[in-house]
Tab-separated table of C-alpha atoms in Angstrom:
chain	number	residue	atom	x	y	z
A	1	MET	CA	41.609	54.000	15.991
A	2	ASN	CA	39.765	51.933	18.155
A	3	ILE	CA	36.854	52.644	20.554
A	4	LEU	CA	38.876	54.099	23.572
A	5	GLU	CA	40.804	56.502	21.562
A	6	SER	CA	37.472	58.086	19.821
A	7	PHE	CA	35.763	58.040	23.447
A	8	LYS	CA	38.866	60.219	24.577
A	9	MET	CA	38.925	62.236	21.366
A	10	ALA	CA	35.058	63.005	21.635
A	11	THR	CA	35.193	63.747	25.230
A	12	THR	CA	38.145	66.093	24.905
A	13	THR	CA	36.205	67.761	22.216
A	14	LEU	CA	33.246	68.267	24.412
A	15	LEU	CA	34.574	69.799	26.826
A	16	ALA	CA	36.409	72.187	24.950
A	17	ASN	CA	32.933	73.392	24.055
A	18	LYS	CA	31.320	73.529	27.834
A	19	LEU	CA	28.681	76.043	27.198
A	20	ARG	CA	28.019	74.870	23.698
A	21	SER	CA	27.740	71.146	25.508
A	22	SER	CA	25.724	72.158	28.090
A	23	LEU	CA	23.099	74.244	26.128
A	24	THR	CA	22.848	71.114	24.002
A	25	MET	CA	22.098	68.780	26.734
A	26	LEU	CA	19.457	71.366	28.319
A	27	GLY	CA	16.579	69.853	26.359
A	28	ILE	CA	17.522	66.196	27.538
A	29	ILE	CA	18.112	67.203	31.008
A	30	ILE	CA	14.704	69.105	31.357
A	31	GLY	CA	13.218	65.842	29.145
A	32	ASN	CA	14.293	63.468	31.782
A	33	ALA	CA	13.491	64.786	34.823
A	34	SER	CA	10.113	65.685	33.497
A	35	VAL	CA	8.894	61.824	32.842
A	36	ILE	CA	10.866	60.846	35.876
A	37	ALA	CA	9.138	63.285	38.124
A	38	MET	CA	5.401	62.852	36.199
A	39	ILE	CA	5.699	59.328	36.532
A	40	GLY	CA	6.794	59.351	40.278
A	41	ILE	CA	4.017	61.532	41.422
A	42	GLY	CA	1.222	59.713	39.684
A	43	GLU	CA	2.461	56.462	40.847
A	44	GLY	CA	2.298	58.479	44.768
A	45	ALA	CA	-0.728	59.560	43.804
A	46	GLN	CA	-2.037	55.795	43.158
A	47	LYS	CA	-0.249	55.150	46.206
A	48	PHE	CA	-2.113	57.371	48.103
A	49	ALA	CA	-5.386	56.895	46.855
A	50	ASN	CA	-4.854	53.008	47.935
A	51	LYS	CA	-4.093	53.864	51.597
A	52	GLN	CA	-7.135	56.715	51.571
A	53	PHE	CA	-9.383	53.853	50.590
A	54	GLU	CA	-7.718	51.102	52.871
A	55	ALA	CA	-8.885	53.184	55.677
A	56	LEU	CA	-12.463	53.104	54.740
A	57	GLY	CA	-12.475	49.909	55.878
A	58	PRO	CA	-11.299	46.424	54.206
A	59	ASN	CA	-13.682	44.438	52.076
A	60	THR	CA	-16.427	47.657	52.492
A	61	LEU	CA	-19.377	47.607	50.203
A	62	PHE	CA	-22.023	51.088	50.141
A	63	ILE	CA	-25.124	50.412	49.144
A	64	VAL	CA	-26.643	54.093	48.382
A	65	PRO	CA	-30.456	55.287	48.427
A	66	GLY	CA	-31.578	56.068	44.149
A	67	SER	CA	-30.805	54.246	40.878
A	68	PRO	CA	-27.774	54.429	38.856
A	69	GLU	CA	-29.401	56.208	36.038
A	70	GLY	CA	-31.057	59.031	38.393
A	71	LYS	CA	-27.320	59.830	39.649
A	72	ASN	CA	-25.774	60.125	36.617
A	73	THR	CA	-28.306	62.483	35.364
A	74	GLY	CA	-28.493	64.669	38.593
A	75	ILE	CA	-32.117	63.515	39.267
A	76	PHE	CA	-33.217	63.835	42.591
A	77	THR	CA	-32.990	60.963	44.414
A	78	PRO	CA	-35.525	59.591	46.985
A	79	LYS	CA	-34.904	57.854	50.481
A	80	THR	CA	-35.735	54.518	49.466
A	81	LEU	CA	-33.183	52.385	51.919
A	82	VAL	CA	-34.608	51.730	55.243
A	83	ILE	CA	-32.870	50.574	58.822
A	84	ALA	CA	-35.109	47.263	58.412
A	85	ASP	CA	-33.075	46.757	54.969
A	86	ALA	CA	-30.008	46.785	56.770
A	87	GLU	CA	-31.216	44.389	59.653
A	88	ALA	CA	-32.547	41.923	56.949
A	89	ILE	CA	-28.935	42.184	55.168
A	90	ALA	CA	-27.243	41.565	58.701
A	91	LYS	CA	-29.591	38.293	59.658
A	92	GLN	CA	-29.713	37.121	56.177
A	93	LEU	CA	-26.796	36.963	54.222
A	94	SER	CA	-23.939	34.383	55.132
A	95	THR	CA	-21.463	36.553	53.054
A	96	VAL	CA	-21.844	39.800	55.326
A	97	LYS	CA	-19.613	39.992	58.123
A	98	ASN	CA	-21.294	43.643	59.509
A	99	VAL	CA	-23.502	46.008	58.615
A	100	ALA	CA	-23.763	49.624	59.554
A	101	PRO	CA	-26.747	52.103	58.617
A	102	ASP	CA	-26.333	55.535	58.806
A	103	ILE	CA	-28.183	58.738	58.584
A	104	THR	CA	-25.776	61.892	57.585
A	105	ASN	CA	-26.309	65.414	57.682
A	106	LYS	CA	-24.743	68.986	58.110
A	107	ILE	CA	-26.141	70.180	61.163
A	108	PRO	CA	-24.862	73.059	63.677
A	109	ILE	CA	-23.201	71.683	67.018
A	110	ASN	CA	-22.754	74.139	69.835
A	111	TYR	CA	-20.779	74.391	72.739
A	112	ARG	CA	-21.131	77.919	75.267
A	113	ASN	CA	-20.058	80.260	72.934
A	114	GLN	CA	-18.359	78.072	70.012
A	115	ASN	CA	-20.086	76.773	66.826
A	116	SER	CA	-19.158	74.685	64.152
A	117	ASN	CA	-21.346	73.647	61.017
A	118	SER	CA	-19.895	69.457	60.890
A	119	SER	CA	-21.012	66.413	59.477
A	120	VAL	CA	-23.626	64.205	62.039
A	121	ILE	CA	-23.711	60.514	62.030
A	122	GLY	CA	-26.231	58.704	63.183
A	123	THR	CA	-25.507	55.013	63.042
A	124	THR	CA	-24.770	51.892	65.162
A	125	PRO	CA	-22.403	50.406	66.815
A	126	ALA	CA	-20.759	48.718	63.844
A	127	TYR	CA	-20.100	51.342	62.064
A	128	LEU	CA	-16.112	51.161	64.055
A	129	SER	CA	-15.616	48.229	62.356
A	130	VAL	CA	-17.066	48.517	59.087
A	131	ARG	CA	-15.765	52.056	58.190
A	132	ASN	CA	-12.385	51.044	60.514
A	133	PHE	CA	-12.562	54.421	63.059
A	134	LYS	CA	-10.780	53.821	66.203
A	135	ILE	CA	-11.851	55.288	69.580
A	136	ALA	CA	-8.705	57.516	71.217
A	137	ARG	CA	-10.546	58.288	74.170
A	138	GLY	CA	-13.805	57.240	76.087
A	139	ARG	CA	-16.175	54.481	74.167
A	140	PHE	CA	-18.650	54.357	71.871
A	141	PHE	CA	-22.499	54.135	72.282
A	142	GLN	CA	-23.442	50.420	72.337
A	143	GLU	CA	-26.731	48.546	71.500
A	144	LEU	CA	-28.403	49.332	74.418
A	145	ASP	CA	-27.552	53.506	73.739
A	146	ILE	CA	-29.671	52.475	70.490
A	147	LYS	CA	-32.635	51.306	72.296
A	148	ARG	CA	-32.911	54.045	74.724
A	149	ASN	CA	-32.601	56.857	72.077
A	150	GLN	CA	-30.146	57.899	74.466
A	151	PRO	CA	-28.327	61.508	74.007
A	152	VAL	CA	-24.710	60.580	73.757
A	153	ALA	CA	-22.337	62.032	71.094
A	154	ILE	CA	-18.203	60.664	70.049
A	155	LEU	CA	-16.557	63.519	68.516
A	156	GLY	CA	-13.694	63.543	65.747
A	157	PRO	CA	-10.201	65.248	66.625
A	158	ASP	CA	-11.159	68.754	64.425
A	159	LEU	CA	-14.298	68.593	66.083
A	160	VAL	CA	-12.657	69.020	69.484
A	161	LYS	CA	-10.184	71.826	68.702
A	162	LYS	CA	-12.734	73.956	67.222
A	163	LEU	CA	-15.290	73.496	70.170
A	164	PHE	CA	-13.144	73.083	73.054
A	165	GLY	CA	-9.718	74.149	72.245
A	166	SER	CA	-7.178	71.979	74.718
A	167	GLN	CA	-10.239	71.737	77.324
A	168	ASN	CA	-11.106	68.108	77.754
A	169	PRO	CA	-14.275	67.023	76.463
A	170	ILE	CA	-15.334	63.773	78.030
A	171	GLY	CA	-18.207	64.045	80.119
A	172	GLN	CA	-19.016	68.153	78.511
A	173	GLN	CA	-22.459	68.584	76.710
A	174	VAL	CA	-22.527	69.746	73.273
A	175	ARG	CA	-25.931	71.095	71.068
A	176	ILE	CA	-26.813	69.434	68.286
A	177	GLN	CA	-29.938	70.871	66.381
A	178	ASN	CA	-30.640	72.230	69.940
A	179	VAL	CA	-30.686	68.876	71.714
A	180	ALA	CA	-27.991	68.343	74.868
A	181	PHE	CA	-25.656	65.573	73.989
A	182	LYS	CA	-23.240	63.976	76.544
A	183	VAL	CA	-19.807	63.659	75.145
A	184	ILE	CA	-18.319	60.183	75.958
A	185	GLY	CA	-16.121	59.411	73.356
A	186	LEU	CA	-13.344	60.829	70.381
A	187	THR	CA	-12.186	58.764	67.508
A	188	VAL	CA	-8.019	58.750	66.718
A	189	ALA	CA	-7.123	61.461	63.603
A	190	LYS	CA	-8.123	59.604	60.317
A	191	GLY	CA	-7.504	62.629	57.877
A	192	SER	CA	-9.545	63.533	55.041
A	193	PHE	CA	-10.796	61.486	51.986
A	194	LEU	CA	-12.023	62.525	48.841
A	195	GLY	CA	-12.611	66.261	50.350
A	196	ASP	CA	-14.679	65.038	53.057
A	197	ASN	CA	-12.915	65.888	57.067
A	198	ASN	CA	-13.013	62.334	58.800
A	199	ASP	CA	-11.992	64.160	61.992
A	200	ASP	CA	-14.910	66.789	61.885
A	201	LEU	CA	-17.652	64.528	62.650
A	202	ALA	CA	-19.982	63.422	65.431
A	203	PHE	CA	-21.174	60.115	65.911
A	204	ILE	CA	-24.934	60.103	68.088
A	205	PRO	CA	-27.188	56.786	67.944
A	206	ILE	CA	-29.228	56.126	64.855
A	207	THR	CA	-32.187	56.250	67.168
A	208	THR	CA	-31.591	59.221	68.570
A	209	MET	CA	-30.494	60.642	65.119
A	210	SER	CA	-34.182	59.766	63.477
A	211	SER	CA	-36.362	60.683	66.566
A	212	ARG	CA	-34.749	63.611	68.310
A	213	VAL	CA	-32.508	65.447	65.904
A	214	ILE	CA	-33.909	65.153	62.245
A	215	GLY	CA	-37.545	63.626	63.185
A	216	ARG	CA	-39.038	60.351	61.189
A	217	THR	CA	-40.216	61.162	57.615
A	218	SER	CA	-40.976	57.765	56.184
A	219	PRO	CA	-43.981	55.194	57.162
A	220	TYR	CA	-41.530	52.426	56.626
A	221	GLY	CA	-39.146	53.140	59.073
A	222	ILE	CA	-35.997	55.283	59.867
A	223	GLU	CA	-34.585	56.502	56.105
A	224	LEU	CA	-31.125	55.912	55.644
A	225	SER	CA	-28.318	57.802	53.692
A	226	MET	CA	-26.202	54.777	53.017
A	227	ILE	CA	-25.436	51.289	54.433
A	228	SER	CA	-22.081	50.579	54.575
A	229	VAL	CA	-21.023	46.613	54.491
A	230	SER	CA	-18.747	44.639	54.903
A	231	ALA	CA	-17.828	41.324	53.510
A	232	LYS	CA	-16.349	38.428	54.859
A	233	ASN	CA	-13.490	38.202	53.349
A	234	GLN	CA	-11.573	39.834	49.874
A	235	ASN	CA	-13.247	36.647	48.278
A	236	SER	CA	-16.678	37.140	49.391
A	237	ILE	CA	-16.932	40.859	47.949
A	238	ARG	CA	-18.722	39.785	44.345
A	239	ALA	CA	-20.827	37.245	46.183
A	240	ALA	CA	-21.981	39.724	48.799
A	241	GLU	CA	-22.702	42.598	46.531
A	242	PHE	CA	-25.119	39.928	44.197
A	243	GLN	CA	-27.095	38.461	47.723
A	244	ILE	CA	-27.212	42.229	48.702
A	245	LYS	CA	-28.786	43.382	45.169
A	246	ASN	CA	-31.346	40.238	45.003
A	247	LEU	CA	-32.389	40.777	48.547
A	248	LEU	CA	-33.199	44.058	48.373
A	249	ARG	CA	-34.845	43.884	45.058
A	250	LEU	CA	-36.814	41.532	46.977
A	251	ARG	CA	-37.929	43.333	49.633
A	252	HIS	CA	-38.289	46.588	47.889
A	253	LYS	CA	-40.912	44.758	45.219
A	254	ILE	CA	-38.401	45.964	42.330
A	255	ILE	CA	-39.644	44.378	38.770
A	256	GLN	CA	-37.282	46.436	36.409
A	257	ASP	CA	-35.053	48.950	37.506
A	258	ASP	CA	-33.132	49.574	40.992
A	259	ASP	CA	-34.284	52.050	43.329
A	260	PHE	CA	-30.369	51.633	45.245
A	261	SER	CA	-27.127	51.316	44.102
A	262	ILE	CA	-23.971	49.321	45.349
A	263	GLU	CA	-19.946	50.084	45.054
A	264	SER	CA	-17.353	48.525	46.105
A	265	GLN	CA	-14.495	49.918	47.595
A	266	GLN	CA	-12.264	48.064	44.907
A	267	ASN	CA	-14.710	49.227	42.035
A	268	ILE	CA	-13.542	52.586	42.906
A	269	LEU	CA	-10.029	52.271	43.673
A	270	GLU	CA	-9.943	50.933	39.868
A	271	ILE	CA	-11.791	53.458	38.387
A	272	ILE	CA	-9.347	56.055	40.390
A	273	ASN	CA	-6.234	53.641	39.279
A	274	THR	CA	-7.450	53.749	35.603
A	275	ILE	CA	-7.881	57.531	35.617
A	276	SER	CA	-4.660	58.579	37.802
A	277	SER	CA	-2.626	55.983	35.378
A	278	ALA	CA	-4.122	57.622	31.619
A	279	LEU	CA	-3.301	61.144	33.129
A	280	THR	CA	0.431	60.026	34.010
A	281	MET	CA	1.198	58.658	31.217
A	282	MET	CA	-0.444	61.636	29.434
A	283	LEU	CA	1.706	63.702	31.554
A	284	ALA	CA	4.928	61.712	30.945
A	285	ALA	CA	4.594	61.768	26.870
A	286	ILE	CA	3.929	65.580	27.104
A	287	ALA	CA	6.818	65.560	29.084
A	288	GLY	CA	8.568	63.211	26.888
A	289	ILE	CA	8.309	65.617	23.949
A	290	SER	CA	10.775	67.499	25.088
A	291	LEU	CA	13.637	64.354	25.309
A	292	LEU	CA	12.497	64.773	21.099
A	293	VAL	CA	13.141	68.533	20.786
A	294	GLY	CA	16.755	67.781	22.839
A	295	GLY	CA	17.566	65.091	20.115
A	296	ILE	CA	16.891	67.434	17.319
A	297	GLY	CA	19.008	70.344	19.380
A	298	ILE	CA	21.866	67.664	19.750
A	299	MET	CA	21.415	66.942	15.803
A	300	ASN	CA	21.699	70.867	14.942
A	301	ILE	CA	24.404	71.244	17.065
A	302	MET	CA	26.534	68.031	15.691
A	303	LEU	CA	25.554	69.384	11.946
A	304	VAL	CA	27.164	73.001	13.184
A	305	SER	CA	30.328	71.282	14.533
A	306	VAL	CA	30.860	68.839	11.341
A	307	THR	CA	30.846	72.234	9.843
A	308	GLU	CA	32.806	73.947	12.069
A	309	ARG	CA	35.810	71.072	12.103
A	310	THR	CA	36.222	70.635	8.016
A	311	GLN	CA	39.935	71.039	8.578
A	312	GLU	CA	40.284	69.041	11.402
A	313	ILE	CA	38.308	65.854	9.707
A	314	GLY	CA	40.332	66.426	6.055
A	315	LEU	CA	43.389	66.265	8.059
A	316	ARG	CA	42.612	62.974	9.537
A	317	LYS	CA	41.844	62.045	6.752
A	318	ALA	CA	44.860	62.613	4.985
A	319	ILE	CA	46.810	60.915	7.895
A	320	GLY	CA	44.894	58.142	7.198
A	321	ALA	CA	41.579	57.858	9.572
A	322	ASN	CA	38.509	56.034	7.781
A	323	GLN	CA	35.066	56.571	7.477
A	324	GLN	CA	34.279	54.573	10.436
A	325	ASP	CA	36.583	56.156	12.263
A	326	ILE	CA	35.529	59.646	11.784
A	327	LEU	CA	31.567	58.037	11.845
A	328	LEU	CA	32.545	56.634	15.378
A	329	GLN	CA	34.086	59.617	16.771
A	330	PHE	CA	30.719	61.856	16.280
A	331	ILE	CA	28.335	59.199	17.007
A	332	ILE	CA	30.145	58.955	20.193
A	333	GLU	CA	29.925	62.704	21.052
A	334	ALA	CA	25.950	62.701	20.654
A	335	VAL	CA	25.315	59.862	22.205
A	336	LEU	CA	27.710	61.402	25.382
A	337	LEU	CA	25.776	64.605	25.156
A	338	SER	CA	22.330	62.413	25.367
A	339	VAL	CA	23.618	59.754	28.296
A	340	VAL	CA	25.200	62.616	30.602
A	341	GLY	CA	22.174	64.889	29.821
A	342	GLY	CA	20.101	62.111	30.829
A	343	VAL	CA	21.946	61.229	34.007
A	344	ILE	CA	21.813	64.787	35.115
A	345	GLY	CA	18.049	64.486	34.177
A	346	ILE	CA	17.085	61.586	36.167
A	347	VAL	CA	19.174	62.958	39.263
A	348	VAL	CA	17.251	66.750	39.044
A	349	GLY	CA	13.728	64.548	38.231
A	350	GLY	CA	14.345	61.719	41.127
A	351	SER	CA	15.322	65.064	43.862
A	352	ALA	CA	12.473	66.817	42.584
A	353	VAL	CA	10.004	63.467	43.133
A	354	VAL	CA	12.026	63.009	46.961
A	355	LEU	CA	10.886	66.582	47.720
A	356	PHE	CA	7.632	66.483	46.618
A	357	GLY	CA	7.329	63.171	48.496
A	358	ILE	CA	8.727	64.971	51.683
A	359	PHE	CA	6.250	67.832	51.808
A	360	THR	CA	3.384	66.594	50.503
A	361	PRO	CA	0.639	63.661	51.673
A	362	LEU	CA	1.660	61.792	48.401
A	363	ASN	CA	4.077	58.927	48.829
A	364	ALA	CA	5.704	59.605	45.421
A	365	GLY	CA	8.731	57.689	44.808
A	366	VAL	CA	11.396	57.213	41.999
A	367	SER	CA	9.901	54.410	39.912
A	368	PRO	CA	13.281	52.183	38.691
A	369	THR	CA	11.516	51.328	35.608
A	370	ALA	CA	11.018	55.278	34.874
A	371	VAL	CA	14.670	55.507	34.796
A	372	LEU	CA	15.358	52.220	32.920
A	373	VAL	CA	13.214	53.514	30.062
A	374	ALA	CA	14.424	57.410	30.330
A	375	ALA	CA	18.246	56.388	30.335
A	376	SER	CA	17.471	54.059	27.428
A	377	VAL	CA	15.478	56.378	25.813
A	378	SER	CA	18.264	59.254	25.913
A	379	GLY	CA	21.135	57.226	24.923
A	380	GLY	CA	18.966	56.002	21.622
A	381	ILE	CA	18.391	59.345	20.571
A	382	GLY	CA	22.177	60.669	21.032
A	383	LEU	CA	22.414	57.652	18.555
A	384	PHE	CA	19.254	58.249	16.467
A	385	PHE	CA	20.099	61.554	16.100
A	386	GLY	CA	23.517	61.639	15.855
A	387	VAL	CA	23.780	59.252	12.907
A	388	LEU	CA	23.006	61.709	10.042
A	389	PRO	CA	25.559	64.365	11.467
A	390	ALA	CA	28.360	61.521	11.389
A	391	ARG	CA	27.760	60.311	7.757
A	392	ARG	CA	28.125	63.367	6.902
A	393	ALA	CA	31.561	64.329	8.348
A	394	ALA	CA	32.626	60.535	7.745
A	395	GLN	CA	31.975	60.904	3.905
A	396	LEU	CA	33.217	64.474	3.287
A	397	ASP	CA	36.542	64.542	0.902
A	398	PRO	CA	39.868	64.921	2.800
A	399	ILE	CA	41.224	67.354	-0.396
A	400	VAL	CA	37.646	69.048	-0.737
A	401	ALA	CA	37.559	69.098	3.216
A	402	LEU	CA	41.184	70.883	3.407
A	403	ARG	CA	40.423	73.137	0.314
A	404	SER	CA	37.381	74.563	1.893
A	405	ALA	CA	38.884	74.608	5.219
C-alpha cells in the first residue's frame, strides 16, 4: 500500500470521528495560537518602544543630577547641574550638536475658571530640536525672550483642551504660579512616553522659570532638572558621552564618584528591548506547554483508537498488510491531527494579533519565524507522539487481534 492510499484511509478515519478529532486537536490549536499571539504582541511592543524613543529625538543623551548609586538606593539627589554646565557642553565639545537645559516642575496653570496641574518646562529654544517637538501654531520663544525673562508660554494640545476647550489660545493669558504668561504657540501632538504625557505641558523661557516661577536657590547659577544633548550623528554618541563626563567631572572638581548620571537613548532602548524579549520568550514558552499537552492528548487518543480498531488491524494484516503499512497509517493520522490543529491555531493566533494591532497602539504583527516554528513543532509533535501508538498497532499479531476482537 502506498503513501497516498494510507493518507486517504487516515483522512477517512479521522472524518468519521469528527468530534473526537476536533477535541484531540484542541490542545494543539490553543498552543499554536498562544505562541503566535505572544510572539506577535511582544514584537509589537518592541516596535512601539522603538517608535517612542525615536520621538524623543535622534542621538539623544540625558544628563541628570545625582550619582547613579544614590538613584539606585532611592536617596534624595541634590540639584548638582547648573545652566553654566549646559553652556560649557555646547561651547567646548565638538561631538555635540545641540544642548537643551531644562527645569521641570508640576505647577498649577489657570485660565479664568479652568485649572490644570501640569508639567511646566523652563528651557531654551534648542529644546525643540533636541527633544523632537514641533510647533503647530504660533512660535516658540527665542533667545531674546530668554535674555529679557519674558512671560511667554507654549502649550501642548491636551493642556489647551483642558484650559480653552475649542477656543483659540494664541494671544490669551494663562497664570502659572500666579504669574501671567502670554500664549504664543502650540505644539504638535506627540503622545505619551513611559507614563508621561508629552501633550500636557507648558514651555516657558528658562530664565523666567528660575526668576519668576520657582526662584533661584543656588549661588552657582540656575539649577537644572536635566540637560538633554543631541550628538552630531549616530557614530558620535559614545564619544559625546565620554567628553561630557570628563568635562563635568573637571567642572565639578570630582575626584571619586560622579554627582551626575548620563543615559543615552540607545542604552535605555537596549534595556527595554532586552526585557521585552525576555518576557516574550517566557510567555511563548508558557504557551508552548499547551503544545506538549496537546501532543500527549494525541498519543492518548491514538492509543484508544488502536484498542478500538484491533479487529480492523487484524483483518488488514490477514489480507496482506505488513507492519510498515499499519505503522504508516497511524503515524499519518497523528501527524494530520497535529498539522491541521497547527494550521487552525496559526490562523486563530494570527487573527488575534491583527485585531490587537488594530485596537491598541502596539504595532503588533504576525512573525513569519513564529509561524514556521509553530508549524514545524506541530508536525514534530504529531510524529513524536504518534510513533508509540503506531508501533503498538503495527506489532499486533493478526490471529490474536481477530480473536480478541
